[in-house]
């Protein structure tokens, strides 16, 4: 409410300022005599009171509390100087245009900050909760707790993050992941708050409360990202503050110089006030945040979260991309394609292997557990499980040490994999997981993973976008890596297999010496490589705390083309910033030259200054319509009465004022 009041107050003051300017203009024409004098005094007084006093108060508070010389102070000084030399009308023009441009700028930047708020307002207020006795009752979404079961009717919005335990259907996840097409869901699939159930009746077990949901974390991350300043923002603020002090000092020197050259004090003061306006760096300093805020908001609506403007700027400069394979370029949803038990007992092998892999989060472990479940095989109980990075997993079933992993782990355990049946598997292009007890190999399973359908187009788009080098890094065997790499259009020298985590870190570091490097992974594994890269990018991060925290950029969906979109958005943002800076500096140079050598009128300097500021803000706002948010802008299905938006929560999350142009 306070934000709306402040916004309304600004609009009212601007309207009064414009009204005063109209009255003062009528006094010049067509009114005459005493009526004209009355309109002139009334109009000019209204302009100076409604347009000048608030600006002077803001400037004084800023100067006193933050020791920052604000642009408001420069404008007020220039207006007072104009009035002091008998040109109050010109000062009124300055205050009127300044009031209009400031209000437009705040509304425009507020639009950039509120672009993500539309998503927050889709959060349902109520949910249908099933009780222990089977009855269904409507409760506030905020009252849901972990392990509660909610019922989703067709058209209803998901009230909290959860897992489907009953029913099948399609969900519209565009508002969260940016995915443009509905996603089919079945029991065991994860669902996110604020997404829409398009068809079917679903039963969902809540896994996160409203305060801890994906949407809540998006609010926090986007808010932090918009508050954090990019390097160019920090520099422009640093430069702007110091330059503003120089402008004030220069205006004083200009007054002295004009007076020394023989101008009377009124003309010297008028000319120095004109220079004060012409040289003000407002448009220069606002050029960067206008573009950064718009890009961050557009990206968030498209399912891409940047950890602030620094990540956005760095991604624009990236020309080398390194990719993890499993779960990033591939679906990560592997399946068991073959089982080889050297003693002929496949059920015993799968039972032991599933018991061991029950403690692993690796994609291949899920495939093995699923294969055992499909065959109705119960896993054995395994204890003292230890994961060996890039090798496998080791545990104890009470009869001895069990292990499962790649050839590297077999060597560590002193086991031989030279058996003819195992050699035949190694010659294949599928992933092989060996299983053994102590130094004896019991058998192996083969697992196949498929490349994502969007991976090849995404890599092609990155190359077309100017990326000079793309490499794939994996701990898998080279035949497997080559098969996937060829499907994605990668050359053999761009495919690196049999890599340990430290190998990936070293390779990323080597490439970082040649240029900016982005490493793309699933956010769970390869944390060291994500940290070593100039930009760490997590794939499919929706619902993953680790992914959201580990990376500089989080792609909420598993659509690889979002990565190419994010890279293009970053580069477009860099171009817009350059355009703004060139335009702002060029306009300022022209205005200053006119003020020094061509007797530029004060109103014209005001129009050039304020008009330039508004133009650079509007140019930055173009990024709000970036194609990256194509999936997040389609109309949402009509929401039933029992799923109204939680507007109160959304407004609380965004109850921050649009910051004034600090440092100007």
mmCIF file of C-alpha atoms in Angstrom, residues 168-391:
data_model
loop_
_atom_site.group_PDB
_atom_site.id
_atom_site.type_symbol
_atom_site.label_atom_id
_atom_site.label_comp_id
_atom_site.label_asym_id
_atom_site.label_seq_id
_atom_site.Cartn_x
_atom_site.Cartn_y
_atom_site.Cartn_z
ATOM 1 C CA UNK A 168 -1.864 -38.693 -14.610
ATOM 2 C CA UNK A 169 -2.127 -35.461 -16.528
ATOM 3 C CA UNK A 170 -0.426 -32.561 -18.274
ATOM 4 C CA UNK A 171 0.789 -29.430 -16.542
ATOM 5 C CA UNK A 172 1.550 -25.989 -17.888
ATOM 6 C CA UNK A 173 4.942 -25.104 -16.356
ATOM 7 C CA UNK A 174 5.645 -22.065 -18.533
ATOM 8 C CA UNK A 175 5.537 -19.639 -15.618
ATOM 9 C CA UNK A 176 8.256 -21.530 -13.756
ATOM 10 C CA UNK A 177 10.519 -23.211 -16.300
ATOM 11 C CA UNK A 178 9.676 -21.263 -19.455
ATOM 12 C CA UNK A 179 8.682 -24.546 -21.135
ATOM 13 C CA UNK A 180 6.220 -23.578 -23.883
ATOM 14 C CA UNK A 181 4.535 -26.980 -24.206
ATOM 15 C CA UNK A 182 2.523 -28.827 -21.528
ATOM 16 C CA UNK A 183 4.519 -31.480 -19.657
ATOM 17 C CA UNK A 184 3.031 -34.929 -19.064
ATOM 18 C CA UNK A 185 3.219 -36.072 -15.452
ATOM 19 C CA UNK A 186 2.612 -39.417 -13.759
ATOM 20 C CA UNK A 187 3.072 -40.817 -10.229
ATOM 21 C CA UNK A 188 6.540 -40.010 -8.923
ATOM 22 C CA UNK A 189 6.913 -36.843 -11.001
ATOM 23 C CA UNK A 190 7.678 -33.537 -9.334
ATOM 24 C CA UNK A 191 5.305 -30.568 -9.600
ATOM 25 C CA UNK A 192 5.933 -26.913 -8.760
ATOM 26 C CA UNK A 193 3.833 -24.288 -7.071
ATOM 27 C CA UNK A 194 1.866 -21.928 -9.370
ATOM 28 C CA UNK A 195 1.946 -24.310 -12.348
ATOM 29 C CA UNK A 196 -1.409 -25.310 -13.850
ATOM 30 C CA UNK A 197 -2.987 -28.762 -13.999
ATOM 31 C CA UNK A 198 -4.528 -28.864 -17.474
ATOM 32 C CA UNK A 199 -6.354 -32.180 -17.359
ATOM 33 C CA UNK A 200 -6.963 -35.121 -15.089
ATOM 34 C CA UNK A 201 -7.396 -35.272 -11.335
ATOM 35 C CA UNK A 202 -4.075 -35.473 -9.476
ATOM 36 C CA UNK A 203 -3.160 -36.284 -5.906
ATOM 37 C CA UNK A 204 0.045 -34.611 -4.786
ATOM 38 C CA UNK A 205 2.100 -35.067 -1.636
ATOM 39 C CA UNK A 206 3.546 -31.756 -0.466
ATOM 40 C CA UNK A 207 7.352 -31.796 -0.250
ATOM 41 C CA UNK A 208 7.925 -28.095 0.494
ATOM 42 C CA UNK A 209 5.816 -25.531 2.286
ATOM 43 C CA UNK A 210 4.802 -22.287 0.604
ATOM 44 C CA UNK A 211 7.637 -20.432 2.340
ATOM 45 C CA UNK A 212 10.229 -22.877 0.944
ATOM 46 C CA UNK A 213 8.746 -23.514 -2.503
ATOM 47 C CA UNK A 214 10.425 -22.987 -5.850
ATOM 48 C CA UNK A 215 8.429 -19.786 -6.346
ATOM 49 C CA UNK A 216 9.509 -18.462 -2.935
ATOM 50 C CA UNK A 217 13.135 -19.150 -3.765
ATOM 51 C CA UNK A 218 12.671 -17.479 -7.157
ATOM 52 C CA UNK A 219 11.345 -14.382 -5.373
ATOM 53 C CA UNK A 220 14.385 -14.328 -3.114
ATOM 54 C CA UNK A 221 16.897 -14.921 -5.905
ATOM 55 C CA UNK A 222 15.390 -12.374 -8.289
ATOM 56 C CA UNK A 223 15.142 -9.794 -5.510
ATOM 57 C CA UNK A 224 18.784 -10.371 -4.564
ATOM 58 C CA UNK A 225 19.830 -10.276 -8.218
ATOM 59 C CA UNK A 226 18.102 -6.949 -8.799
ATOM 60 C CA UNK A 227 19.633 -5.501 -5.641
ATOM 61 C CA UNK A 228 23.154 -6.675 -6.511
ATOM 62 C CA UNK A 229 25.010 -4.339 -8.850
ATOM 63 C CA UNK A 230 26.920 -5.423 -11.923
ATOM 64 C CA UNK A 231 30.511 -4.172 -12.339
ATOM 65 C CA UNK A 232 29.402 -1.638 -14.939
ATOM 66 C CA UNK A 233 26.661 -0.411 -12.574
ATOM 67 C CA UNK A 234 29.130 0.004 -9.750
ATOM 68 C CA UNK A 235 31.524 1.870 -12.025
ATOM 69 C CA UNK A 236 28.831 4.158 -13.425
ATOM 70 C CA UNK A 237 27.633 4.995 -9.901
ATOM 71 C CA UNK A 238 31.225 5.649 -8.771
ATOM 72 C CA UNK A 239 31.918 7.756 -11.857
ATOM 73 C CA UNK A 240 28.572 9.543 -11.689
ATOM 74 C CA UNK A 241 29.002 10.760 -8.130
ATOM 75 C CA UNK A 242 32.480 12.114 -8.754
ATOM 76 C CA UNK A 243 31.519 13.579 -12.104
ATOM 77 C CA UNK A 244 28.509 15.309 -10.529
ATOM 78 C CA UNK A 245 30.776 17.024 -8.002
ATOM 79 C CA UNK A 246 32.966 18.082 -10.925
ATOM 80 C CA UNK A 247 29.913 19.455 -12.760
ATOM 81 C CA UNK A 248 28.955 21.554 -9.742
ATOM 82 C CA UNK A 249 32.492 22.864 -9.454
ATOM 83 C CA UNK A 250 32.646 23.455 -13.195
ATOM 84 C CA UNK A 251 29.427 25.474 -13.128
ATOM 85 C CA UNK A 252 30.924 27.722 -10.450
ATOM 86 C CA UNK A 253 34.098 28.161 -12.495
ATOM 87 C CA UNK A 254 32.017 28.839 -15.604
ATOM 88 C CA UNK A 255 30.146 31.597 -13.772
ATOM 89 C CA UNK A 256 33.445 33.163 -12.748
ATOM 90 C CA UNK A 257 34.849 32.848 -16.282
ATOM 91 C CA UNK A 258 31.788 34.371 -17.977
ATOM 92 C CA UNK A 259 31.726 37.219 -15.472
ATOM 93 C CA UNK A 260 35.480 37.808 -15.942
ATOM 94 C CA UNK A 261 34.983 37.923 -19.722
ATOM 95 C CA UNK A 262 32.665 40.875 -19.328
ATOM 96 C CA UNK A 263 29.206 39.326 -19.021
ATOM 97 C CA UNK A 264 26.943 40.787 -16.346
ATOM 98 C CA UNK A 265 26.231 38.580 -13.363
ATOM 99 C CA UNK A 266 22.694 37.729 -14.529
ATOM 100 C CA UNK A 267 23.893 36.407 -17.891
ATOM 101 C CA UNK A 268 26.890 34.654 -16.343
ATOM 102 C CA UNK A 269 24.633 32.908 -13.811
ATOM 103 C CA UNK A 270 22.142 31.953 -16.548
ATOM 104 C CA UNK A 271 24.893 30.472 -18.738
ATOM 105 C CA UNK A 272 26.411 28.541 -15.834
ATOM 106 C CA UNK A 273 22.953 27.164 -14.914
ATOM 107 C CA UNK A 274 22.549 26.011 -18.519
ATOM 108 C CA UNK A 275 25.907 24.244 -18.349
ATOM 109 C CA UNK A 276 24.889 22.683 -15.034
ATOM 110 C CA UNK A 277 21.907 21.052 -16.714
ATOM 111 C CA UNK A 278 23.686 20.175 -19.955
ATOM 112 C CA UNK A 279 26.598 18.432 -18.223
ATOM 113 C CA UNK A 280 24.553 16.474 -15.665
ATOM 114 C CA UNK A 281 25.373 12.724 -16.012
ATOM 115 C CA UNK A 282 21.876 11.412 -15.296
ATOM 116 C CA UNK A 283 21.427 9.654 -18.651
ATOM 117 C CA UNK A 284 24.894 8.094 -18.429
ATOM 118 C CA UNK A 285 24.393 6.585 -14.992
ATOM 119 C CA UNK A 286 20.851 5.324 -15.614
ATOM 120 C CA UNK A 287 21.923 3.659 -18.890
ATOM 121 C CA UNK A 288 23.248 0.520 -17.207
ATOM 122 C CA UNK A 289 20.624 -0.294 -14.535
ATOM 123 C CA UNK A 290 17.761 0.304 -16.984
ATOM 124 C CA UNK A 291 19.094 -2.454 -19.237
ATOM 125 C CA UNK A 292 20.248 -4.802 -16.446
ATOM 126 C CA UNK A 293 16.942 -4.718 -14.560
ATOM 127 C CA UNK A 294 14.940 -5.334 -17.725
ATOM 128 C CA UNK A 295 17.137 -8.246 -18.783
ATOM 129 C CA UNK A 296 17.012 -9.891 -15.337
ATOM 130 C CA UNK A 297 13.218 -9.662 -15.280
ATOM 131 C CA UNK A 298 12.801 -10.990 -18.811
ATOM 132 C CA UNK A 299 15.160 -13.886 -18.088
ATOM 133 C CA UNK A 300 13.301 -14.838 -14.911
ATOM 134 C CA UNK A 301 9.998 -14.915 -16.792
ATOM 135 C CA UNK A 302 11.695 -17.183 -19.327
ATOM 136 C CA UNK A 303 12.850 -19.694 -16.722
ATOM 137 C CA UNK A 304 16.440 -18.441 -16.361
ATOM 138 C CA UNK A 305 17.673 -17.007 -13.051
ATOM 139 C CA UNK A 306 20.821 -14.875 -13.018
ATOM 140 C CA UNK A 307 22.562 -14.324 -9.689
ATOM 141 C CA UNK A 308 22.766 -10.600 -10.394
ATOM 142 C CA UNK A 309 24.011 -8.317 -13.138
ATOM 143 C CA UNK A 310 27.609 -9.512 -12.808
ATOM 144 C CA UNK A 311 26.651 -12.985 -14.075
ATOM 145 C CA UNK A 312 24.689 -11.415 -16.925
ATOM 146 C CA UNK A 313 27.612 -9.248 -17.994
ATOM 147 C CA UNK A 314 30.107 -12.103 -17.729
ATOM 148 C CA UNK A 315 27.926 -14.458 -19.782
ATOM 149 C CA UNK A 316 27.854 -11.865 -22.560
ATOM 150 C CA UNK A 317 31.651 -12.095 -22.759
ATOM 151 C CA UNK A 318 31.804 -15.918 -22.698
ATOM 152 C CA UNK A 319 33.205 -17.467 -25.872
ATOM 153 C CA UNK A 320 34.046 -20.948 -24.527
ATOM 154 C CA UNK A 321 31.381 -23.370 -23.258
ATOM 155 C CA UNK A 322 32.230 -26.606 -21.425
ATOM 156 C CA UNK A 323 29.443 -29.141 -20.833
ATOM 157 C CA UNK A 324 29.002 -32.054 -18.506
ATOM 158 C CA UNK A 325 27.414 -34.991 -20.356
ATOM 159 C CA UNK A 326 25.113 -36.977 -18.108
ATOM 160 C CA UNK A 327 22.021 -35.069 -17.057
ATOM 161 C CA UNK A 328 23.084 -31.989 -19.009
ATOM 162 C CA UNK A 329 23.538 -32.794 -22.689
ATOM 163 C CA UNK A 330 21.728 -36.089 -22.109
ATOM 164 C CA UNK A 331 18.408 -36.694 -20.400
ATOM 165 C CA UNK A 332 20.035 -38.413 -17.433
ATOM 166 C CA UNK A 333 17.121 -40.847 -17.463
ATOM 167 C CA UNK A 334 19.199 -43.907 -18.213
ATOM 168 C CA UNK A 335 17.802 -47.407 -18.481
ATOM 169 C CA UNK A 336 19.407 -50.821 -18.073
ATOM 170 C CA UNK A 337 19.845 -52.465 -21.473
ATOM 171 C CA UNK A 338 21.722 -55.610 -20.463
ATOM 172 C CA UNK A 339 22.684 -57.720 -17.437
ATOM 173 C CA UNK A 340 25.668 -60.104 -17.374
ATOM 174 C CA UNK A 341 26.089 -62.333 -14.299
ATOM 175 C CA UNK A 342 29.252 -64.401 -14.525
ATOM 176 C CA UNK A 343 27.683 -67.090 -12.319
ATOM 177 C CA UNK A 344 24.426 -66.962 -14.279
ATOM 178 C CA UNK A 345 22.288 -65.602 -11.406
ATOM 179 C CA UNK A 346 21.019 -62.245 -12.704
ATOM 180 C CA UNK A 347 18.546 -61.816 -9.831
ATOM 181 C CA UNK A 348 21.275 -62.090 -7.206
ATOM 182 C CA UNK A 349 23.459 -59.648 -9.125
ATOM 183 C CA UNK A 350 20.647 -57.094 -9.462
ATOM 184 C CA UNK A 351 19.598 -57.541 -5.831
ATOM 185 C CA UNK A 352 23.115 -56.800 -4.580
ATOM 186 C CA UNK A 353 23.640 -54.008 -7.072
ATOM 187 C CA UNK A 354 20.287 -52.339 -6.270
ATOM 188 C CA UNK A 355 21.019 -52.506 -2.546
ATOM 189 C CA UNK A 356 24.352 -50.805 -3.067
ATOM 190 C CA UNK A 357 23.004 -48.181 -5.464
ATOM 191 C CA UNK A 358 20.176 -47.333 -3.074
ATOM 192 C CA UNK A 359 22.609 -44.897 -1.460
ATOM 193 C CA UNK A 360 23.675 -43.211 -4.697
ATOM 194 C CA UNK A 361 22.133 -40.143 -6.363
ATOM 195 C CA UNK A 362 23.837 -40.832 -9.683
ATOM 196 C CA UNK A 363 21.617 -41.148 -12.748
ATOM 197 C CA UNK A 364 22.789 -44.721 -13.406
ATOM 198 C CA UNK A 365 21.836 -45.714 -9.846
ATOM 199 C CA UNK A 366 18.229 -44.708 -10.469
ATOM 200 C CA UNK A 367 18.184 -46.838 -13.636
ATOM 201 C CA UNK A 368 19.488 -49.879 -11.749
ATOM 202 C CA UNK A 369 16.947 -49.466 -8.934
ATOM 203 C CA UNK A 370 14.162 -49.131 -11.484
ATOM 204 C CA UNK A 371 15.281 -52.283 -13.334
ATOM 205 C CA UNK A 372 15.277 -54.277 -10.082
ATOM 206 C CA UNK A 373 11.812 -52.961 -9.229
ATOM 207 C CA UNK A 374 10.521 -53.844 -12.707
ATOM 208 C CA UNK A 375 11.706 -57.432 -12.187
ATOM 209 C CA UNK A 376 10.250 -57.610 -8.688
ATOM 210 C CA UNK A 377 13.670 -57.998 -7.073
ATOM 211 C CA UNK A 378 14.158 -56.760 -3.511
ATOM 212 C CA UNK A 379 17.516 -55.050 -2.858
ATOM 213 C CA UNK A 380 19.783 -56.516 -0.217
ATOM 214 C CA UNK A 381 20.621 -54.438 2.848
ATOM 215 C CA UNK A 382 23.997 -52.747 2.470
ATOM 216 C CA UNK A 383 25.802 -50.766 5.172
ATOM 217 C CA UNK A 384 28.867 -48.516 5.471
ATOM 218 C CA UNK A 385 28.418 -47.162 1.966
ATOM 219 C CA UNK A 386 31.115 -44.823 0.649
ATOM 220 C CA UNK A 387 31.072 -43.002 -2.671
ATOM 221 C CA UNK A 388 34.323 -42.731 -4.585
ATOM 222 C CA UNK A 389 34.139 -39.709 -6.937
ATOM 223 C CA UNK A 390 34.308 -40.548 -10.637
ATOM 224 C CA UNK A 391 34.814 -44.212 -9.780
#
